[in-house]
Coordinates of C-alpha atoms in Angstrom, one line a residue:
M1174 CA -29.9 -15.9 -55.7
P1175 CA -28.3 -18.5 -53.4
S1176 CA -28.8 -22.1 -54.3
D1177 CA -30.8 -24.6 -52.1
L1178 CA -27.5 -26.2 -51.0
A1179 CA -26.1 -22.8 -49.8
K1180 CA -29.4 -22.2 -47.9
K1181 CA -29.1 -25.5 -46.2
K1182 CA -25.5 -24.8 -45.2
A1183 CA -26.4 -21.4 -43.8
A1184 CA -29.3 -22.9 -41.8
K1185 CA -27.0 -25.6 -40.3
K1186 CA -24.5 -22.9 -39.3
K1187 CA -27.2 -21.0 -37.5
E1188 CA -28.4 -24.1 -35.6
A1189 CA -24.8 -24.9 -34.6
A1190 CA -24.3 -21.3 -33.3
K1191 CA -27.5 -21.5 -31.3
A1192 CA -26.4 -24.8 -29.8
R1193 CA -23.1 -23.3 -28.7
Q1194 CA -24.9 -20.3 -27.0
R1195 CA -27.5 -22.4 -25.1
P1196 CA -25.2 -23.7 -22.3
K1197 CA -23.7 -20.3 -21.8
K1198 CA -27.2 -18.7 -21.4
S1199 CA -28.2 -21.4 -19.0
E1200 CA -25.2 -20.8 -16.9
E1201 CA -25.7 -17.0 -16.8
V1202 CA -29.4 -17.0 -16.0
N1203 CA -31.3 -19.3 -13.7
G1204 CA -35.0 -19.4 -12.9
D1205 CA -34.7 -16.6 -10.3
G1206 CA -32.3 -14.5 -12.3
E1207 CA -29.7 -14.6 -9.5
Q1208 CA -26.8 -16.4 -11.3
P1209 CA -25.2 -13.2 -12.8
E1210 CA -24.7 -11.8 -9.3
I1211 CA -23.0 -15.0 -8.1
Q1212 CA -20.6 -15.0 -11.0
E1213 CA -19.7 -11.4 -10.4
N1214 CA -19.1 -12.0 -6.8
G1215 CA -17.0 -15.0 -7.7
A1216 CA -14.9 -12.9 -9.9
D1217 CA -14.4 -10.4 -7.1
S1218 CA -13.5 -13.1 -4.7
N1219 CA -10.9 -14.4 -7.1
G1220 CA -9.5 -10.9 -7.5
V1221 CA -9.3 -10.4 -3.7
G1222 CA -7.8 -13.8 -3.2
S1223 CA -5.0 -13.1 -5.7
L1224 CA -4.4 -9.7 -4.1
T1225 CA -4.3 -11.2 -0.6
K1226 CA -1.8 -13.8 -1.9
E1227 CA 0.4 -11.1 -3.4
L1228 CA 0.4 -9.2 -0.1
D1229 CA 1.3 -12.3 1.8
E1230 CA 4.2 -13.0 -0.6
F1231 CA 5.4 -9.4 -0.3
E1232 CA 5.3 -9.7 3.5
L1233 CA 7.2 -13.0 3.2
R1234 CA 9.9 -11.4 1.1
K1235 CA 10.3 -8.6 3.7
T1236 CA 10.7 -11.2 6.4
E1237 CA 13.4 -13.0 4.4
A1238 CA 15.2 -9.8 3.8
R1239 CA 15.2 -9.0 7.6
A1240 CA 17.7 -10.3 10.1
V1241 CA 17.0 -10.0 13.8
T1242 CA 19.1 -11.1 16.8
G1243 CA 18.3 -10.8 20.5
V1244 CA 18.5 -12.6 23.8
L1245 CA 15.5 -13.1 26.1
A1246 CA 16.6 -11.5 29.4
S1247 CA 13.3 -11.9 31.3
H1248 CA 11.9 -15.1 32.9
P1249 CA 10.2 -17.4 30.3
N1250 CA 6.9 -17.4 32.3
S1251 CA 7.0 -13.7 33.1
T1252 CA 4.3 -11.3 31.8
D1253 CA 7.1 -8.8 31.0
V1254 CA 9.3 -9.0 27.9
H1255 CA 12.9 -7.9 28.2
I1256 CA 15.2 -8.5 25.2
S1257 CA 18.9 -7.6 25.4
S1258 CA 21.5 -7.2 22.6
L1259 CA 18.8 -6.5 20.0
S1260 CA 19.9 -5.8 16.5
L1261 CA 17.8 -5.6 13.3
T1262 CA 18.9 -5.2 9.7
F1263 CA 16.9 -5.0 6.5
H1264 CA 18.6 -5.7 3.2
G1265 CA 21.9 -5.2 4.9
Q1266 CA 21.0 -1.8 6.4
E1267 CA 21.3 -1.6 10.1
L1268 CA 18.2 -0.2 11.8
L1269 CA 18.8 -1.3 15.4
A1270 CA 22.3 -2.0 16.8
D1271 CA 22.9 -3.7 20.2
T1272 CA 20.0 -2.1 22.0
S1273 CA 17.4 -3.4 24.5
L1274 CA 13.6 -3.9 24.2
E1275 CA 11.7 -3.6 27.4
L1276 CA 7.9 -4.1 27.4
N1277 CA 6.2 -4.4 30.7
S1278 CA 2.7 -5.6 31.4
G1279 CA 0.2 -2.9 32.0
R1280 CA 2.2 -0.3 30.0
R1281 CA 1.0 1.4 26.9
Y1282 CA 4.0 2.5 24.7
G1283 CA 4.2 5.0 22.0
L1284 CA 6.9 4.2 19.5
I1285 CA 8.2 7.4 17.9
G1286 CA 11.1 8.4 15.6
L1287 CA 11.9 9.9 12.2
N1288 CA 10.3 8.3 9.1
G1289 CA 12.5 5.5 7.7
T1290 CA 14.3 4.7 11.0
G1291 CA 12.5 1.3 11.3
K1292 CA 9.5 1.7 13.6
S1293 CA 7.1 -0.4 11.4
M1294 CA 9.9 -2.9 10.7
L1295 CA 10.4 -3.4 14.5
L1296 CA 6.6 -4.0 15.0
S1297 CA 6.6 -6.5 12.1
A1298 CA 9.6 -8.3 13.6
I1299 CA 7.8 -8.6 16.9
G1300 CA 4.5 -9.6 15.2
H1301 CA 6.3 -12.4 13.3
R1302 CA 8.1 -13.6 16.5
E1303 CA 11.5 -13.1 15.0
I1304 CA 12.4 -11.7 18.4
P1305 CA 12.5 -14.4 21.2
I1306 CA 9.2 -13.7 22.9
P1307 CA 7.7 -16.5 25.1
E1308 CA 4.9 -18.5 23.5
H1309 CA 2.4 -17.9 26.2
I1310 CA 2.3 -14.2 25.2
D1311 CA 0.0 -14.0 22.2
I1312 CA 0.5 -11.2 19.8
Y1313 CA -1.9 -9.4 17.5
H1314 CA -0.3 -7.1 14.9
L1315 CA -2.9 -5.1 12.9
T1316 CA -1.4 -4.9 9.4
R1317 CA -4.3 -4.6 6.9
E1318 CA -8.1 -4.6 6.5
M1319 CA -10.3 -7.7 6.6
A1320 CA -10.7 -9.4 3.2
P1321 CA -14.2 -9.0 1.6
S1322 CA -16.5 -11.9 2.3
D1323 CA -20.2 -12.9 2.7
K1324 CA -19.9 -12.7 6.5
T1325 CA -21.3 -9.7 8.3
A1326 CA -19.2 -7.3 10.3
L1327 CA -20.5 -8.7 13.5
Q1328 CA -19.7 -12.2 12.6
C1329 CA -16.1 -11.4 11.6
V1330 CA -15.5 -9.7 15.0
M1331 CA -17.0 -12.7 16.9
E1332 CA -15.0 -15.4 15.1
V1333 CA -12.5 -16.2 17.8
D1334 CA -12.6 -19.9 17.9
E1335 CA -8.9 -20.3 17.2
Q1336 CA -8.0 -17.7 19.8
R1337 CA -10.2 -19.5 22.4
I1338 CA -8.6 -22.9 21.7
M1339 CA -5.1 -21.4 21.9
L1340 CA -5.9 -19.8 25.3
E1341 CA -7.4 -23.1 26.7
K1342 CA -4.3 -25.0 25.8
E1343 CA -2.0 -22.4 27.3
A1344 CA -4.2 -22.3 30.5
E1345 CA -4.0 -26.1 30.8
R1346 CA -0.2 -26.0 30.4
L1347 CA 0.3 -23.3 33.0
A1348 CA -2.1 -25.1 35.4
H1349 CA 0.2 -28.1 35.4
E1350 CA 3.3 -26.0 36.0
D1351 CA 2.0 -23.4 38.5
S1352 CA -1.7 -23.3 39.5
E1353 CA -1.2 -19.9 41.2
C1354 CA 0.6 -18.2 38.3
E1355 CA -0.6 -14.6 37.7
K1356 CA -0.6 -15.3 33.9
L1357 CA -3.0 -18.2 34.5
M1358 CA -5.5 -15.9 36.3
E1359 CA -5.4 -13.5 33.3
L1360 CA -6.1 -16.4 30.9
Y1361 CA -9.1 -17.4 32.8
E1362 CA -10.4 -13.8 32.7
R1363 CA -9.9 -13.7 28.9
L1364 CA -11.7 -17.0 28.4
E1365 CA -14.6 -15.7 30.3
E1366 CA -14.7 -12.6 28.1
L1367 CA -14.7 -14.8 25.0
D1368 CA -17.8 -16.7 26.3
A1369 CA -20.5 -17.0 23.6
D1370 CA -23.2 -15.5 25.8
K1371 CA -21.2 -12.2 26.2
A1372 CA -19.5 -12.2 22.8
E1373 CA -22.2 -10.7 20.7
M1374 CA -22.9 -7.8 23.1
R1375 CA -19.2 -6.9 23.4
A1376 CA -18.6 -7.1 19.6
S1377 CA -21.7 -5.0 18.9
R1378 CA -20.5 -2.4 21.5
I1379 CA -17.0 -2.2 19.9
L1380 CA -18.4 -1.8 16.4
H1381 CA -20.8 0.9 17.5
G1382 CA -17.9 2.8 19.0
L1383 CA -16.0 2.6 15.7
G1384 CA -19.0 4.1 13.8
F1385 CA -21.1 1.0 12.8
S1386 CA -24.8 1.4 13.1
A1387 CA -27.0 -1.6 13.9
T1388 CA -27.8 -2.0 10.2
M1389 CA -24.2 -1.7 9.2
Q1390 CA -23.2 -4.5 11.7
Q1391 CA -25.4 -6.9 9.7
K1392 CA -24.0 -5.8 6.4
K1393 CA -21.7 -8.1 4.5
L1394 CA -18.0 -7.3 4.4
K1395 CA -17.9 -7.4 0.6
D1396 CA -20.2 -4.4 0.6
F1397 CA -17.8 -2.2 2.6
S1398 CA -14.9 -0.1 1.4
G1399 CA -11.3 -0.8 2.5
G1400 CA -11.5 1.9 5.2
W1401 CA -14.5 0.3 6.9
R1402 CA -13.0 -3.2 6.6
M1403 CA -10.0 -1.7 8.4
R1404 CA -12.3 -0.7 11.2
V1405 CA -13.6 -4.2 11.4
A1406 CA -10.0 -5.5 11.7
L1407 CA -9.4 -3.0 14.5
A1408 CA -12.7 -4.1 16.2
R1409 CA -11.6 -7.7 16.1
A1410 CA -8.2 -6.8 17.7
L1411 CA -10.0 -5.0 20.5
F1412 CA -12.5 -7.9 20.9
I1413 CA -9.8 -10.5 21.2
K1414 CA -7.7 -8.5 23.7
P1415 CA -4.4 -10.1 23.0
F1416 CA -1.6 -9.9 25.6
M1417 CA 0.5 -7.8 23.2
L1418 CA -1.3 -5.5 20.8
L1419 CA 0.7 -3.8 18.0
L1420 CA -1.0 -0.9 16.2
D1421 CA 0.5 1.0 13.3
E1422 CA -1.4 4.3 12.7
P1423 CA -4.7 3.0 14.0
T1424 CA -6.5 6.4 13.6
N1425 CA -5.8 6.7 9.8
H1426 CA -9.3 5.5 8.8
L1427 CA -11.2 6.9 11.7
D1428 CA -13.3 10.1 12.0
L1429 CA -13.1 12.3 15.1
D1430 CA -15.8 10.6 17.1
A1431 CA -14.3 7.2 16.5
C1432 CA -10.8 8.5 17.4
V1433 CA -12.1 9.8 20.7
W1434 CA -13.9 6.5 21.4
L1435 CA -10.7 4.5 20.5
E1436 CA -8.6 6.7 22.8
E1437 CA -10.9 6.0 25.7
E1438 CA -11.0 2.2 24.9
L1439 CA -7.2 1.9 24.8
K1440 CA -6.8 3.7 28.1
S1441 CA -8.3 0.7 29.7
F1442 CA -6.0 -1.8 28.0
K1443 CA -4.3 -3.6 30.9
R1444 CA -1.7 -5.7 29.0
I1445 CA 1.1 -4.6 26.6
L1446 CA 0.2 -2.0 23.9
V1447 CA 2.7 -0.7 21.4
L1448 CA 1.4 1.9 18.9
I1449 CA 2.8 4.2 16.2
S1450 CA 1.0 7.4 15.6
H1451 CA 1.7 10.9 14.3
S1452 CA -1.1 12.4 16.4
Q1453 CA 0.4 14.0 19.5
D1454 CA -3.0 14.3 21.1
F1455 CA -3.7 10.6 20.6
L1456 CA -0.3 9.7 22.2
N1457 CA -1.0 12.0 25.1
G1458 CA -4.3 10.4 25.7
V1459 CA -3.2 6.8 25.5
C1460 CA 0.4 6.3 26.3
T1461 CA 2.0 5.7 29.7
N1462 CA 5.6 5.5 28.2
I1463 CA 7.4 6.6 25.1
I1464 CA 10.0 4.7 23.2
H1465 CA 12.2 6.9 21.0
L1466 CA 14.0 5.2 18.1
H1467 CA 17.1 7.4 17.6
Q1468 CA 20.5 6.6 16.1
R1469 CA 19.7 2.8 16.0
K1470 CA 19.0 2.8 19.8
L1471 CA 15.7 2.5 21.7
K1472 CA 15.5 5.2 24.5
Y1473 CA 12.7 5.0 27.1
Y1474 CA 10.8 7.8 28.7
T1475 CA 8.1 7.7 31.4
G1476 CA 4.9 9.5 30.7
N1477 CA 3.0 10.6 27.6
Y1478 CA 4.2 12.6 24.6
D1479 CA 4.2 16.0 26.4
Q1480 CA 6.1 14.6 29.3
Y1481 CA 8.6 13.1 26.8
V1482 CA 9.1 16.5 25.2
K1483 CA 9.7 18.2 28.6
T1484 CA 12.1 15.5 29.8
R1485 CA 14.1 15.5 26.6
A1486 CA 14.4 19.3 26.7
E1487 CA 15.7 19.2 30.2
L1488 CA 18.2 16.5 29.3
E1489 CA 19.4 18.5 26.3
E1490 CA 19.7 21.6 28.5
N1491 CA 21.8 19.8 31.0
Q1492 CA 24.0 18.3 28.3
M1493 CA 24.5 21.8 26.9
K1494 CA 25.5 23.2 30.4
R1495 CA 27.9 20.3 30.8
F1496 CA 29.4 21.0 27.3
N1497 CA 29.8 24.7 28.1
W1498 CA 31.5 23.9 31.4
E1499 CA 33.9 21.6 29.7
Q1500 CA 34.8 24.2 27.1
D1501 CA 35.5 26.7 29.9
Q1502 CA 37.8 24.3 31.6
I1503 CA 39.6 23.6 28.4
A1504 CA 40.0 27.3 27.7
H1505 CA 41.3 27.9 31.3
M1506 CA 43.8 25.2 30.9
K1507 CA 45.1 26.7 27.7
V1508 CA 45.6 30.1 29.2
N1509 CA 47.4 28.8 32.3
K1510 CA 49.4 26.1 30.4
R1511 CA 52.9 27.8 30.5
P1512 CA 53.0 29.0 34.2
N1513 CA 51.8 25.6 35.3
L1514 CA 54.6 24.0 33.3
F1515 CA 57.2 26.3 34.7
N1516 CA 56.1 25.6 38.3
F1517 CA 56.2 21.9 37.5
I1518 CA 59.8 22.2 36.3
Y1519 CA 60.9 24.4 39.2
K1520 CA 59.4 22.2 41.9
N1521 CA 59.9 18.7 40.4
I1522 CA 62.8 18.8 38.0
L1523 CA 65.1 21.5 39.3
K1524 CA 63.9 21.1 42.9
I1525 CA 64.7 24.7 43.8
K1526 CA 63.4 26.4 46.9
P1527 CA 62.4 30.1 46.7
E1528 CA 65.3 31.3 48.9
E1529 CA 67.9 29.5 46.7
C1530 CA 66.9 31.7 43.7
K1531 CA 69.1 34.6 45.1
S1532 CA 72.5 32.9 44.5
P1533 CA 74.4 33.7 41.3
L1534 CA 74.9 30.1 40.5
T1535 CA 71.2 29.4 40.8
Q1536 CA 70.3 32.4 38.7
H1537 CA 72.6 31.2 36.0
S1538 CA 71.0 27.7 36.1
L1539 CA 67.5 29.3 36.1
S1540 CA 68.4 31.4 33.0
K1541 CA 69.6 28.2 31.2
S1542 CA 66.4 26.3 32.3
R1543 CA 64.2 29.2 31.1
R1544 CA 65.9 29.1 27.7
W1545 CA 65.4 25.3 27.6
Q1546 CA 61.7 25.8 28.5
S1547 CA 61.3 28.4 25.8
D1548 CA 62.8 26.1 23.2
A1549 CA 60.7 23.2 24.3
L1550 CA 57.5 25.3 24.1
G1551 CA 58.4 26.9 20.8
C1552 CA 58.6 30.4 22.3

């Protein structure tokens, strides 16, 4: 049997334990019973925040390991971008060497090449402005999905305040320099598109095209999977309509209906579009030009992917014909090498006319010269 003193000590320990548990319970459960959900979301937010930070640090390390050089060859206020003497290395490996980058307004480029040649690295360098691109050309590089948050999909697409402010500043600068500049007119058109009265309707139309129902558009981002949040990021890029849009495999997270809608949407893109895709049908439907990254050079072809294949086949056929012709010429020269050399010696060194070949002295000289020719040719 425990003593009274032991009973009192056990009772005090129980009271102390209960006192330690009371604050924890009060934090976990409030009057409406909603606090546990908030804590869980907070934990998720912290996890997403740390993951986003790690991705940003990884991208920063890639940027530090990359070295890009190039010279702006186009006019600083031009809507076209021409870069000469472009070179790109990553961890010391040369991906581009003394080539040119030509991106013209109104063109939609498909960037193709073998895996590992540096296509995504080139887009990343452009997106980070490591290439000397004028500041008035805004760039949107779609790299990853939107982070989970309490905002709805529609709200995330419509959040373009920073974009609107940047466009207003650029329009003001160009208005002072040249009030009739073509770029200035385009900026005014984009500011009108970003007007609040039209923004919700445009954002809703884009989301619907990418597979979002009216109910899903009002759903919070944290309740979507990564693939659907990637669609939100793509919708935001289409809503903003940057002057230069960079897309790396935009159809990866889309179903067939969304791919068809995106193809039609990008056909109407009137600025500069550069995309990477392994879908030949998508490249055929969207692109007006093809850029082939081959042997550390950028080669340009007019037309879609099928036209590129046809043009390249014709070029290779012409090169093969030229090679065969050169081989025939080399073989012909080898066969006729000795007679041509003999004629050269007769006419230029000995300077003998045909009628002089009948005299005994000439015959003797010719026999000696033939022996000399035979020795020289190793006969």
